Coordinates of C-alpha atoms and ligand atoms in Angstrom, one line a residue:
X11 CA -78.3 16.6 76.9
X12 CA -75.4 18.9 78.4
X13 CA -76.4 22.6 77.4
X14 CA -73.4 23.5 76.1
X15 CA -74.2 27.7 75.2
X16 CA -74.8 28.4 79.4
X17 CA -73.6 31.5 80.8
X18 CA -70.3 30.9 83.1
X19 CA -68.6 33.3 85.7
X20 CA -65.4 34.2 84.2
X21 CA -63.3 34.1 87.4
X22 CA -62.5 33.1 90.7
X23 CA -63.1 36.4 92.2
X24 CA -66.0 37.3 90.3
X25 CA -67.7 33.7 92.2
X26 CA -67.0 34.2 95.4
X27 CA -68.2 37.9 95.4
X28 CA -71.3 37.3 93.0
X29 CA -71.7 33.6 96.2
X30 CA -70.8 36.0 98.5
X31 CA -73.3 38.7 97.7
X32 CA -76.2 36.2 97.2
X33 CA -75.6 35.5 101.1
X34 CA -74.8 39.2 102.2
X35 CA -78.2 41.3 102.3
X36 CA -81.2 42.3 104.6
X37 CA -80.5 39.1 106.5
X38 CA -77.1 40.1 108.2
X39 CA -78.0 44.1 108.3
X40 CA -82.3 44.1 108.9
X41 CA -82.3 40.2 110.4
X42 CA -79.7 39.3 112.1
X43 CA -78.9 42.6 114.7
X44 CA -83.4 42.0 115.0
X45 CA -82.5 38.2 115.7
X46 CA -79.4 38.9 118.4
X47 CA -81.2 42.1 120.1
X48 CA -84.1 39.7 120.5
X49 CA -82.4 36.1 121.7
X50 CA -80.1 37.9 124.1
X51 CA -76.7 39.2 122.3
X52 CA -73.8 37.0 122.3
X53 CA -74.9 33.6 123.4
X54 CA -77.4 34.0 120.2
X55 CA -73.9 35.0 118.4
X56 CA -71.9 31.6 119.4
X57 CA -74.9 29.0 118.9
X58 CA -75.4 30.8 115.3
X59 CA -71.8 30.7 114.6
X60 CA -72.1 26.7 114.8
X61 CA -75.0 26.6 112.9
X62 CA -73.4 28.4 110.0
X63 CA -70.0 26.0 110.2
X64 CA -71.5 22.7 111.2
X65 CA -74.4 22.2 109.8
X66 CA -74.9 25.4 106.7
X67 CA -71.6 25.3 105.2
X68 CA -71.8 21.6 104.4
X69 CA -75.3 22.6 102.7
X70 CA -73.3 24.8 101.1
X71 CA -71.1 22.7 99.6
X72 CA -73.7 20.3 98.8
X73 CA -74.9 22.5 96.8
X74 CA -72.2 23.6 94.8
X75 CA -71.5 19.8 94.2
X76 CA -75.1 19.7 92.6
X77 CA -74.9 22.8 90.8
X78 CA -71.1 21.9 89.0
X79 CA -71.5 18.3 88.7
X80 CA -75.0 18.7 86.7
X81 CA -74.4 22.4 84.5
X82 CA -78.0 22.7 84.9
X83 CA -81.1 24.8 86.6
X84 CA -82.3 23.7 90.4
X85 CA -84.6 20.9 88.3
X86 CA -82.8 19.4 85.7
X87 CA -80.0 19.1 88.0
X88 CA -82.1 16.4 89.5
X89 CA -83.1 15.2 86.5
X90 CA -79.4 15.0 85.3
X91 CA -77.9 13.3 88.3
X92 CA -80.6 11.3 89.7
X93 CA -82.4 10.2 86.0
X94 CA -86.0 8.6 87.0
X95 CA -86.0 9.3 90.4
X96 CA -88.2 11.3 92.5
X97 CA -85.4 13.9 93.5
X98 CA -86.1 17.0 91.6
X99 CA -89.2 17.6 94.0
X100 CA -86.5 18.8 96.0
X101 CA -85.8 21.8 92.8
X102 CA -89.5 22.0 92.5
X103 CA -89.5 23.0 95.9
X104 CA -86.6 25.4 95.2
X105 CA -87.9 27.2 92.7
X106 CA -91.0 27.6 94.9
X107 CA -89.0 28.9 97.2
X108 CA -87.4 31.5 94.9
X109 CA -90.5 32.9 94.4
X110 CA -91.6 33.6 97.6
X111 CA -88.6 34.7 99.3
X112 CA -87.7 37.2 96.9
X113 CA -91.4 38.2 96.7
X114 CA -91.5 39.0 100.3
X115 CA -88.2 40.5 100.1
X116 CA -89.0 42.9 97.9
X117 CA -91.6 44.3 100.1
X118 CA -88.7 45.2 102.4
X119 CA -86.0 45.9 100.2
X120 CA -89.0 48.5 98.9
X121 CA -89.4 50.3 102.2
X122 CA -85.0 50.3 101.8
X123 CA -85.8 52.0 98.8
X124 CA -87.8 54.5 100.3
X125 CA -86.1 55.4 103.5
X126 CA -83.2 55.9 101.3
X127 CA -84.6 58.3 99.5
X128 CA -86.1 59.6 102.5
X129 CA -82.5 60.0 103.9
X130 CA -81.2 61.9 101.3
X131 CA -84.2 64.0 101.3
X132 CA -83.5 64.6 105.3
X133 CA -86.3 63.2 106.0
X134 CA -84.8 61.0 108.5
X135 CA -83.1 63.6 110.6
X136 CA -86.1 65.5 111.1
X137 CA -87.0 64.8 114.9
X138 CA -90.3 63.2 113.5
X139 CA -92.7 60.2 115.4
X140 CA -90.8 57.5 113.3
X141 CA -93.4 54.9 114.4
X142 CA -95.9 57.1 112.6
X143 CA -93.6 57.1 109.6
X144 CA -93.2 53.9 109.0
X145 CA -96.5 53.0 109.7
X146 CA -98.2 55.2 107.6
X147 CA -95.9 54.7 104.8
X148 CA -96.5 50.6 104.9
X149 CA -99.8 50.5 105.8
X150 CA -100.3 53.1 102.6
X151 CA -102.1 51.4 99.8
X152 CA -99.9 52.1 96.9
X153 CA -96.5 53.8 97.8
X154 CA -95.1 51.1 99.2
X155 CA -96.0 49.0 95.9
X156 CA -94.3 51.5 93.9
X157 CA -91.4 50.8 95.7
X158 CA -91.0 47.2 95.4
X159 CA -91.8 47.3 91.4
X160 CA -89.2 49.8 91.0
X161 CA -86.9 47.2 93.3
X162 CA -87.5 44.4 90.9
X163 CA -87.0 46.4 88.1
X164 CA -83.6 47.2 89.3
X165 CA -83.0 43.4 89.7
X166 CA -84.6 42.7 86.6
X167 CA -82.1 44.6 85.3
X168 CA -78.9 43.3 86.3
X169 CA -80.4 39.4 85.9
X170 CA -81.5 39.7 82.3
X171 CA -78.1 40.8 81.1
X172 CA -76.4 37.2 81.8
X173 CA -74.6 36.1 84.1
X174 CA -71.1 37.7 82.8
X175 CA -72.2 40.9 82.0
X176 CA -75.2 41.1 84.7
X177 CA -74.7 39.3 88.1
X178 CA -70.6 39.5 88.2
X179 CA -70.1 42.7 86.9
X180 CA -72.4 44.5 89.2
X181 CA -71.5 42.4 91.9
X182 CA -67.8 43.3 91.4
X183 CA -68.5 46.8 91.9
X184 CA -71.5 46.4 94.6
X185 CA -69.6 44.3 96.8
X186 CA -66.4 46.2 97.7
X187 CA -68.8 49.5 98.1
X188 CA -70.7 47.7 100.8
X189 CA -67.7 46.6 102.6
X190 CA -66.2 50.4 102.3
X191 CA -69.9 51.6 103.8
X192 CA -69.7 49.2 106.4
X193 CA -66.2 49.9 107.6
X194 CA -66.8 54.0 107.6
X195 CA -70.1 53.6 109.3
X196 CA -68.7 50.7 112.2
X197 CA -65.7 53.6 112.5
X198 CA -68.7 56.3 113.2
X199 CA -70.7 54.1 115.2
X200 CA -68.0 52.7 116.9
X201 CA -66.8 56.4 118.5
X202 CA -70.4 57.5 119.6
X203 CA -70.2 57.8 123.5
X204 CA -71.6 54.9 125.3
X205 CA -70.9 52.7 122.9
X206 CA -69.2 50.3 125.2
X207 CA -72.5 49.2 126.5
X208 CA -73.3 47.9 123.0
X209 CA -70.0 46.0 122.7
X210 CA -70.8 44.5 126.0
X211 CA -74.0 43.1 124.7
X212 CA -72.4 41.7 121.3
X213 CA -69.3 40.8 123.1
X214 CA -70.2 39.0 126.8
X215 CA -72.6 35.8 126.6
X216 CA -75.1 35.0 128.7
X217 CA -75.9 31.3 128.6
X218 CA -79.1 31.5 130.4
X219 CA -80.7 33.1 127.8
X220 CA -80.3 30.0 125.8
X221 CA -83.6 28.4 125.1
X222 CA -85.0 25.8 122.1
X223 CA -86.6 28.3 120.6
X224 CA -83.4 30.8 120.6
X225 CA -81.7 27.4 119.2
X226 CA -83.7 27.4 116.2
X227 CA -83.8 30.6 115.4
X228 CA -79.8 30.5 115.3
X229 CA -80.7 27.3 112.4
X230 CA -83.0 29.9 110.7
X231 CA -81.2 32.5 110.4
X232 CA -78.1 30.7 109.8
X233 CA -79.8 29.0 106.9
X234 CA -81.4 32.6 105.7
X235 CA -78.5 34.5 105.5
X236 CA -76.1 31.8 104.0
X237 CA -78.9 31.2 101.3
X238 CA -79.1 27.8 101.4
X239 CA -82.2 24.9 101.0
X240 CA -83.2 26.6 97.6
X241 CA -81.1 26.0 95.1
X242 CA -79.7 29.4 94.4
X243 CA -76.3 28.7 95.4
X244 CA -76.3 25.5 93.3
X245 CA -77.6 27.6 90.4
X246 CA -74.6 29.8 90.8
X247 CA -72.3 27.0 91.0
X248 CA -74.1 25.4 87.7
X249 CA -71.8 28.9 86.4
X250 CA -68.6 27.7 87.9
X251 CA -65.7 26.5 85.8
X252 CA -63.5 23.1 86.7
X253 CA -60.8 25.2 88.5
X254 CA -62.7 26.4 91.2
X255 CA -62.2 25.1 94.1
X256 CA -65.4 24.7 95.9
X257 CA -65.1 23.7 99.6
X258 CA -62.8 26.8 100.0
X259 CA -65.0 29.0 98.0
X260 CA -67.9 27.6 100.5
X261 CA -65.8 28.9 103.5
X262 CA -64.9 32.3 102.3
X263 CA -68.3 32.5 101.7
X264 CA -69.9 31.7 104.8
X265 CA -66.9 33.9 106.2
X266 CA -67.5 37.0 104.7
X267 CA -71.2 36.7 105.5
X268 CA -70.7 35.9 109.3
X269 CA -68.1 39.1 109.5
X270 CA -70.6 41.2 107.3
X271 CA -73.5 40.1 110.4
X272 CA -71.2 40.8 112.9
X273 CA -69.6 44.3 112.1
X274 CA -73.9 45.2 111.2
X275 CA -74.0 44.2 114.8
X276 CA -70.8 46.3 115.7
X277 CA -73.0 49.6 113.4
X278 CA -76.1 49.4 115.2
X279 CA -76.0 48.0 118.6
X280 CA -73.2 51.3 119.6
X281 CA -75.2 53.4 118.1
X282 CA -78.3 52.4 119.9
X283 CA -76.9 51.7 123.2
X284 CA -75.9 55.8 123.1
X285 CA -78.5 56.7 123.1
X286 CA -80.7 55.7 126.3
X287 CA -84.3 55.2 126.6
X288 CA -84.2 52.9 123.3
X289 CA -84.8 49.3 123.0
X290 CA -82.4 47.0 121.3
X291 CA -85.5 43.8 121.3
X292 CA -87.5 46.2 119.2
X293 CA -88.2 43.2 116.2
X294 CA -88.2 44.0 112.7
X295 CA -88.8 47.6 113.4
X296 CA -85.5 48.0 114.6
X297 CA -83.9 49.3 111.3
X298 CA -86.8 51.6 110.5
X299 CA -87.9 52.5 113.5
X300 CA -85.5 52.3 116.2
X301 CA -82.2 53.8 113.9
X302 CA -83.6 56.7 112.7
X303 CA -84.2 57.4 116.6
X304 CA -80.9 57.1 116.9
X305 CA -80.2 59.2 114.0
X306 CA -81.7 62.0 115.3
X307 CA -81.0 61.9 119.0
X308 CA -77.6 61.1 118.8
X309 CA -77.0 63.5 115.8
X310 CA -78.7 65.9 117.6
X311 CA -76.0 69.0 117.7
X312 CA -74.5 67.4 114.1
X313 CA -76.8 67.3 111.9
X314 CA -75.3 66.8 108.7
X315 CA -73.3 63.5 110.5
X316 CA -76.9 62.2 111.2
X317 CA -77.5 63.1 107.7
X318 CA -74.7 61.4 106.2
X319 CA -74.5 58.3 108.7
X320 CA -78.1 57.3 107.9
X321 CA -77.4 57.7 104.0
X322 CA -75.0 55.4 104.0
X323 CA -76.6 52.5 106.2
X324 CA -80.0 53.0 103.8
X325 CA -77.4 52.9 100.7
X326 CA -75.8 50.0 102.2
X327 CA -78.9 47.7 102.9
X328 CA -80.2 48.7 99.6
X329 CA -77.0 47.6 98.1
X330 CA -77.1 44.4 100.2
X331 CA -80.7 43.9 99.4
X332 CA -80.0 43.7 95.2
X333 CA -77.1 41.6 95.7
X334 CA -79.1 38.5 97.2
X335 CA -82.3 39.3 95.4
X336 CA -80.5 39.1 91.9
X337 CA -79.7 35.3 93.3
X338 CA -82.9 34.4 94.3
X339 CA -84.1 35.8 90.7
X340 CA -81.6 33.9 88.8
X341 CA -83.0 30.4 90.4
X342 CA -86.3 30.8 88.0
X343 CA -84.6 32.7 85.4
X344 CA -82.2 29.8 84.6
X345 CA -85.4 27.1 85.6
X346 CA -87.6 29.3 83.3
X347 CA -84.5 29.8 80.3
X348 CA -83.8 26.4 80.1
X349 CA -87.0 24.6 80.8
X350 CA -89.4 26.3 78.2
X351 CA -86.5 27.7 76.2
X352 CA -87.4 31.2 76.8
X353 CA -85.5 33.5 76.0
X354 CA -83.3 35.1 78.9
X355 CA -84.9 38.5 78.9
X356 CA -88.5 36.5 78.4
X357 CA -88.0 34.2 81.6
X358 CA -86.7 36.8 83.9
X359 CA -89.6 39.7 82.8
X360 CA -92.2 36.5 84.0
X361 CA -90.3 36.2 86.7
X362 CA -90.3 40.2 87.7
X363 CA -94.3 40.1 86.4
X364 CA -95.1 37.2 89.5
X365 CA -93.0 38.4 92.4
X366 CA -94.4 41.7 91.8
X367 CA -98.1 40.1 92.4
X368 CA -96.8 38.4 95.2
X369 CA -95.1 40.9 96.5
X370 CA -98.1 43.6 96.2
X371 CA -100.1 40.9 98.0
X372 CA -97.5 40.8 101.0
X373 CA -96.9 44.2 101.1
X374 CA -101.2 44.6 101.3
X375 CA -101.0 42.2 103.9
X376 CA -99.5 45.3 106.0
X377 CA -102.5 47.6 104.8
X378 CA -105.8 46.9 103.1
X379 CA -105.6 43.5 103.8
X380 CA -104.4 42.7 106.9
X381 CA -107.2 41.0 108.3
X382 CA -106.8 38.8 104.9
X383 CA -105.4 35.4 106.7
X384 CA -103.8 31.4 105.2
X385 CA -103.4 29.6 108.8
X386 CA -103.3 32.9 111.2
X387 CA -100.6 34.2 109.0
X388 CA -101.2 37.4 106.8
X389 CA -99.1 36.7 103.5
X390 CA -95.5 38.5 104.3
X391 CA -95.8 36.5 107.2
X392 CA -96.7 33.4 105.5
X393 CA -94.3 33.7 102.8
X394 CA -91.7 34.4 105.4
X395 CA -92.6 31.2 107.5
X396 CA -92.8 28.7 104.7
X397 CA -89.4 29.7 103.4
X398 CA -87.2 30.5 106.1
X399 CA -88.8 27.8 108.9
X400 CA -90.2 25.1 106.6
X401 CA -88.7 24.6 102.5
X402 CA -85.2 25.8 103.3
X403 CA -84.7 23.5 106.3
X404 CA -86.2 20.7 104.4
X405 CA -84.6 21.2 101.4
X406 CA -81.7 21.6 103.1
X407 CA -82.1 18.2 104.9
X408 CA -82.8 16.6 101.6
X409 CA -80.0 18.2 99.7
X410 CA -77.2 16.6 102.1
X411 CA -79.1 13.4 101.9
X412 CA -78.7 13.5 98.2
X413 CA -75.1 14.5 98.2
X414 CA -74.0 12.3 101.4
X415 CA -75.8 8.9 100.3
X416 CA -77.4 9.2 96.4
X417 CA -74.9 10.6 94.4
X418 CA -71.9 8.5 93.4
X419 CA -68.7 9.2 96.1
X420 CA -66.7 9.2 93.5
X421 CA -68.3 11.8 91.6
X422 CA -68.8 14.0 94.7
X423 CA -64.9 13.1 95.6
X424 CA -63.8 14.8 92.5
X425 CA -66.1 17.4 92.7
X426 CA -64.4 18.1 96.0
X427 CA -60.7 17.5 95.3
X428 CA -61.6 18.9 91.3
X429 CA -60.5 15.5 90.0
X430 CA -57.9 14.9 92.9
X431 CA -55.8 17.9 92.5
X432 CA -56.6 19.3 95.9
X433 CA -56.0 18.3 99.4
X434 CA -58.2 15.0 100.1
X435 CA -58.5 15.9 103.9
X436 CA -60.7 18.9 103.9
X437 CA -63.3 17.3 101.3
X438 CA -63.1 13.7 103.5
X439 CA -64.2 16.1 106.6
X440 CA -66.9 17.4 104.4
X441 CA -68.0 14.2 103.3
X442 CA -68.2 13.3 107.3
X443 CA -70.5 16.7 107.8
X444 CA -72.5 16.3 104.7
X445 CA -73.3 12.2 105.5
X446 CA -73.5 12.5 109.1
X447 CA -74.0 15.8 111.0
X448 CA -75.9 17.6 108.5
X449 CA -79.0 15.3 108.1
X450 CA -79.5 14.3 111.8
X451 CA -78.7 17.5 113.2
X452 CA -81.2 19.6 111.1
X453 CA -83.7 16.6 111.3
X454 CA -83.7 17.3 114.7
X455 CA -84.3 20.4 114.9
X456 CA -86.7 20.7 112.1
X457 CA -88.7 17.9 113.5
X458 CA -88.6 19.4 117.2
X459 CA -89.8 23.3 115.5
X460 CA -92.8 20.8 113.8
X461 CA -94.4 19.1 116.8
X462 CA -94.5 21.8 118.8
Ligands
PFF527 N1 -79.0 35.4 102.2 C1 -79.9 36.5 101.9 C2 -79.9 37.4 103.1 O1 -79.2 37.2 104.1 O2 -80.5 38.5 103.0 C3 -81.3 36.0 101.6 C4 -81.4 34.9 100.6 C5 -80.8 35.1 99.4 C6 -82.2 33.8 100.9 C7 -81.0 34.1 98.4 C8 -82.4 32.8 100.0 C9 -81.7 33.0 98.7 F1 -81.9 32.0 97.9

C-alpha cells in the first residue's frame, strides 16, 4: 500500500544539494587527499575519475530509479517492486550498512568536532607535538565519546525534523557555506610559497604507480564518497517528485563531489608541499596530524592566518561531515518510521541510541580496547572494511543487476525519460552502463579484492 503522508523535497535545488551533500563529507576532505597522497597523486586522480563516471554514477542512477519508482524505505522498496522475491536482502544489507558507516563515522567526525574547537581555542597554532595530541586525545577513554554523542545529537537533530524542514533546509544553508570555505581556503593555500610542488603532484601522472591494489582503492573510494551500495541515495530519491529529472541530477551530483575532492586536494597538498620535511603518504593522520604541522610552520610569522586558515578547514569538514551523516541516518530513520510505524522522532532517537554504542565501541577500539579483535581487525577498522570494501560493492553490484535485468524496462525507461518527456539518448546510454558495464566491471574487481 503506497504511503501516501511521506515527507518530499520541495524542489529541484533543494535535491541536488540535500544528494549532493550526502556525497560531499570526510570522504573528499579526510579520505580522498589520504587515498591520492598514498596511491601516488594524479594517476590515482584519472583511474578514480572513471570509477566515479563509468561504473558509480550508473549506481547512482540505479538507485534513484529504486528510490522514485517504489516511494518507499531501502526494504520495502524491494518489497514493492520485486513482491515475493528474495531482493530486499539487498535493503537489509543497506540498512546494515547505515548503521555501521555512520557509527564509525562518527568517531571521526567526533575528533572534527574537537579539533574545531581546539582551533578556535588556538590550540592548533600552538607549536605543540601534534602526534602526541591526537593520540592522547583518541586513545583517551571518554573524551573522544563525548564527541561523537554530541555529533549525533547534532544529526539527530536536523533528521528528526523531516525531510522538508530538516535535511533540505539545513542543507540549503550548509552547502553553499562549504563551497564559500573551500574557495577562501584553496585561494590561501593556493598562494603559500612552494605551492607549485603540490600542483605538480595533483596535476602530472605517473602511470607506474598504477598497481591492482591502487585500482581498487580508486572503486572504494569512488563508491565511498559518491554514497552509493546502501541505499541512502535511493532513500532520498523515495523524496523526489515526478519532475525531477534524475540522470541529470545523478551527474551534477557526482560532479560537484569530484570538484569538491579535487579543490580538498588543491587546499592541502600546497599547503603541505610548503612546507618541507612533511610527508604527504602520511594515512589517515594526514588531516590531524600532518595539517596542523602545516598550520603552524607555515603560519609561523602570521599567526592569526594559521589561526583563521585552520578554523575554517575544521569548520568545513565538520560541515561536510553532518551533511552525509544526516543521509546515512535518514536510511534507518525512514526503514525504522515506516516499518514499525514509529514515530519520526521515535525511529531516529533508536537510531542515535545504536550508532552511539557502536560508535563508543569503534572509538574504544583506538584506546582501551585495542587489543579487542573480529578477524585481526579492531572495530573502526572492521566497520570500515565491511562497508566501504565488502556491502557497498556488493550491494552496488546487486543494485545494477536489479535495475539492468529485474525491473520492468519500461518502468525504468520512464523513470529515466520521466514518462518520455526527456531526451531518450542519455537514459538509453544509462541503460547500456547499468546492464552491461556496471555488473561485470565491479564483479571483477570485487571478486579479484576477494581471492586475494
Ligand atoms: N559520501 C560520504 C563521504 O564522502 O564522506 C560518506 C557516505 C555517506 C557513505 C552516505 C555512505 C552513505 F550512505
Amino acid at each position: 500500500m503506497q504511503n501516501t503522508n511521506r515527507g518530499s523535497f520541495g524542489g529541484k535545488l533543494g535535491i541536488i544539494l540535500a544528494s549532493a551533500g550526502s556525497a560531499v563529507g570526510l570522504g573528499n576532505i579526510w579520505r580522498f587527499p589520504t587515498e591520492v597522497g598514498r596511491n601516488g597523486g594524479a594517476a590515482f586522480i584519472l583511474v578514480y575519475l572513471c570509477f566515479v563516471f563509468f561504473l558509480a554514477m550508473p549506481v547512482m542512477v540505479s538507485e534513484f530509479v529504486i528510490g522514485r519508482a517504489s516511494k518507499a524505505n531501502t526494504v520495502d522498496s524491494y518489497h514493492r517492486l520485486a513482491p515475493g522475491k528474495p531482493w530486499f536482502i539487498v535493503g537489509y544489507l543497506g540498512v546494515l550498512g547505515g548503521f555501521l558507516v555512520l557509527s564509525f563515522y562518527s568517531v571521526v567526525a567526533g575528533w572534527t568536532l574537537h579539533y574545531t574547537i581546539a582551533s578556535l581555542l588556538r590550540q592548533l597554532t600552538s607549536g605543540r607535538d601534534y602526534g602526541e595530541f591526537f593520540n592522547n586525545f583518541v586513545s583517551n577513554p571518554w573524551q573522544p565519546i563525548v564527541y561523537v554523542a554530541l555529533f549525533l545529537l547534532f544529526t539527530h537533530f536536523i533528521v528528526a525534523r523531516g525531510v522538508q524542514a530538516g535535511i533540505e533546509r539545513y542543507s540549503k544553508i550548509m552547502m553553499p557555506a562549504l563551497l564559500a570555505i573551500i574557495l577562501i581556503l584553496m585561494t590561501c593555500s593556493l598562494s603559500m610559497p612552494g605551492s607549485r610542488e603540490g600542483l605538480r603532484f595533483l596535476l602530472h601522472p605517473d602511470f607506474s604507480k598504477v598497481t591492482a591494489s591502487v585500482v581498487l582503492s580508486a572503486m572504494g573510494q569512488a563508491f565511498f564518497s559518491l554514497s552509493v551500495g546502501i541505499g541512502c541515495l535511493a532513500t532520498y530519491a523515495s523524496y523526489f517528485q515526478r519532475d525531477v529529472p534524475l540522470v541529470s541530477s545523478a551527474f551534477s551530483v557526482c560532479f560537484i563531489d569530484t570538484l569538491v575532492a579535487i579543490l580538498s586536494g588543491f587546499i592541502i597538498f600546497p599547503a603541505v608541499f610548503s612546507v618541507s620535511g612533511v610527508e604527504v603518504d602520511a594515512g589517515p593522520g594526514l588531516v590531524f596530524i600532518t595539517l596542523p604541522n602545516v598550520f603552524n610552520m607555515a603560519f609561523g610569522d602570521v599567526p592569526v592566518v594559521g589561526y583563521l586558515f585552520s578554523g575554517l578547514f575544521y569548520i568545513l569538514l565538520l560541515l561536510a561531515a553532518l551533511t552525509s551523516s544526516i543521509s546515512m541516518h535518514e536510511i534507518d530513520t525512514a526503514f525504522l518510521h515506516e516499518k514499525f510505524h514509529l514515530s519520526r522522532p521515535h525511529a531516529a532517537s533508536v537510531v542515535t541510541a545504536v550508532c552511539l554504542v557502536l560508535g563508543a565501541a569503534c572509538s574504544l577500539s583506538f584506546g582501551s580496547w585495542e587489543d579487542v579483535r573480529i578477524f585481526g581487525m579492531g572495530f573502526f577498522e572492521l566497520f570500515d572494511f565491511l562497508t566501504a570494501k565488502f556491502i557497498m560493492p556488493l550491494c552496488s553490484i546487486f543494485i545494477s543487476i536489479f535495475v539492468g535485468w529485474v525491473l520492468d524496462r519500461k518502468l525504468v525507461r520512464s523513470e529515466l525519460t520521466n514518462d518520455n518527456t526527456l531526451h531518450i539518448r542519455a537514459a538509453r546510454f544509462f541503460v547500456f552502463l547499468i546492464r552491461w558495464v556496471a555488473p561485470f566491471g565491479m564483479s571483477i574487481i570485487f571478486l579479484n579484492e576477494l581471492l586475494s
